[in-house]
Amino acid sequence: MDHFQIRDGVMHAEDVNLAALAKQVGTPFYCYSSATMERHFTVFRDAVAGLGDGNPLVAFAVKANPNLAVLATLARLGAGADVVSGGELARALAAGMPASRIVFSGVGKTRAELAAGVEAGILQFNVESEAEIDMLAEVAAAKGATVEIAIRINPAVDPKTHGKISTGGADAKFGIPWERLPAAFAQAAAHPNLRPVGLAAHIGSQLTKLEPVEDAIRKLGDLARQLEAAGHQIKRIDVGGGLGVPYRRDQAPPPSPADYAAMVARATEGWPWRLMFEPGRMIVGNAGVLVSEVILTKEGASKHFIVVDAAMNDLLRPSLYNAWHDILAVHPKTARTRATVVGPICETGDTFAEDREMEDVAAGDLVAFMTAGAYGATMASTYNSRPLVPEVMVKGAEWAIVSQRNQPAAMLALDAKAPWL
Ligand SMILES: *Cc1c(COP(=O)(O)O)cnc(C)c1O
């Protein structure tokens, strides 16, 4: 369910006409719908509300969309944040997310990043290695602080998703192999500045099967009971994020938040611990589109190319993961074509769709790449010295630029000729 609909022959984001918006801000640009984001967050929050100890924390995975306005929108609804860098921590705090709802994940947090988390007084560090246990203990001791940690386990389950976003397999770089968890807990408990109080797992992203998640959650429960029997006090269990979103209108959708919550309810029945969730994609994926103008069309030896002014530097997912985004005309067309949609970048990988049956758009027409709210703008770069794509947030009939297009002169100003040139 999203709020990008055709109205009077043109696609709108809520009550904002996307063609009119394109005239004002130029293309390409990302456009987010507040209502869609709010709806997805509240649907998820309400679905898991009674689980665990009855007070779950839904910590939005900031890496899916770290825009300040996005974070502030979610913060107002009570969202916490799952951050994976010092930069994301600073954004979550700046957006008004209280430290008591922030969890810090990541396989390679630096000492400076750990220190920033300790200073902010965040709820929990999800520690991913034995080495990090000792590092965090040192950092906390230097600040005279005691911090609560969860240990992220590698549950060794196959999440059955794309290899590049699969994080739960036995050989993934994430977490501590679950067999070593008791030893890691004992190691952490021996540090006076650490309080190991939780377990965490996150097995992958764009998950379309619930069974692997359920296996991981049951494993967390078994391990928590084992640790309690060994004398540790467990407070929280973080089951990660990963629920998939529908990218294609012509395919069956992945499990809904209600299906997911029913599975979690089953797997966590009778748990006394606080549950934590880290959804990213499912909150913001369908809440964003990338609007782009067709520069020209051209005929190859056998292919019909549509060349648009967005490129892989603006939306990397098709190039990186072979990901599918529906591409719709902002002014719907009845004529159909079979086309390969590409950007202007000098890489064959700069391809959004290969020989796809789609609406027949021509030079000057606008297209919308759907479901681009997650892992879109956040992965943008300035490759080919292209300006960073701007972001616009819509609420009802109002809109605001929430991230500026940086200008070529400003980008150039970051460089310097070396003194000998
Ligand atoms: C990326 C990530 C998430 C969010 O994944 P989604 O698929 O966007 O829900 C949650 N937790 C951790 C630790 C992550 O790395």
PDB file of C-alpha atoms and ligand atoms in Angstrom, residues 61 63-64 82 84 105 152 202 204-206 241-243 278-281 375, ligand 1:
ATOM      1  CA  ALA A  61      17.448   0.528  10.439  1.00  0.00           C
ATOM      2  CA  LYS A  63      20.968   2.656   6.692  1.00  0.00           C
ATOM      3  CA  ALA A  64      17.808   2.013   4.643  1.00  0.00           C
ATOM      4  CA  ASP A  82      19.448   0.842  14.613  1.00  0.00           C
ATOM      5  CA  VAL A  84      25.782   1.105  12.029  1.00  0.00           C
ATOM      6  CA  SER A 105      25.179  -2.596  15.263  1.00  0.00           C
ATOM      7  CA  ARG A 152      25.004 -10.772  17.844  1.00  0.00           C
ATOM      8  CA  HIS A 202      19.814 -10.375  11.702  1.00  0.00           C
ATOM      9  CA  GLY A 204      19.474 -10.855   5.798  1.00  0.00           C
ATOM     10  CA  SER A 205      17.358  -8.440   3.824  1.00  0.00           C
ATOM     11  CA  GLN A 206      14.457  -8.635   1.361  1.00  0.00           C
ATOM     12  CA  GLY A 241      14.996  -6.716  10.404  1.00  0.00           C
ATOM     13  CA  GLY A 242      14.861  -8.051   6.907  1.00  0.00           C
ATOM     14  CA  LEU A 243      11.200  -8.396   5.969  1.00  0.00           C
ATOM     15  CA  GLU A 278      15.154  -3.529  13.288  1.00  0.00           C
ATOM     16  CA  PRO A 279      13.027  -3.091  10.161  1.00  0.00           C
ATOM     17  CA  GLY A 280      14.409  -0.845   7.433  1.00  0.00           C
ATOM     18  CA  ARG A 281      13.235  -1.651   3.939  1.00  0.00           C
ATOM     19  CA  TYR A 375      18.633   1.698  -0.180  1.00  0.00           C
TER      20      TYR A 375
HETATM   21  C1  LIG B   1      20.463  -3.746   7.240  1.00  0.00           C
HETATM   22  C2  LIG B   1      20.135  -4.148   8.618  1.00  0.00           C
HETATM   23  C3  LIG B   1      18.810  -4.132   9.068  1.00  0.00           C
HETATM   24  C4  LIG B   1      17.653  -3.751   8.198  1.00  0.00           C
HETATM   25  O1  LIG B   1      17.384  -4.643   7.180  1.00  0.00           O
HETATM   26  P1  LIG B   1      16.070  -4.442   6.286  1.00  0.00           P
HETATM   27  O2  LIG B   1      16.134  -5.546   5.315  1.00  0.00           O
HETATM   28  O3  LIG B   1      16.173  -3.111   5.643  1.00  0.00           O
HETATM   29  O4  LIG B   1      14.895  -4.541   7.181  1.00  0.00           O
HETATM   30  C5  LIG B   1      18.569  -4.477  10.373  1.00  0.00           C
HETATM   31  N1  LIG B   1      19.566  -4.819  11.217  1.00  0.00           N
HETATM   32  C6  LIG B   1      20.854  -4.849  10.817  1.00  0.00           C
HETATM   33  C7  LIG B   1      21.898  -5.234  11.794  1.00  0.00           C
HETATM   34  C8  LIG B   1      21.182  -4.525   9.515  1.00  0.00           C
HETATM   35  O5  LIG B   1      22.447  -4.564   9.126  1.00  0.00           O
END
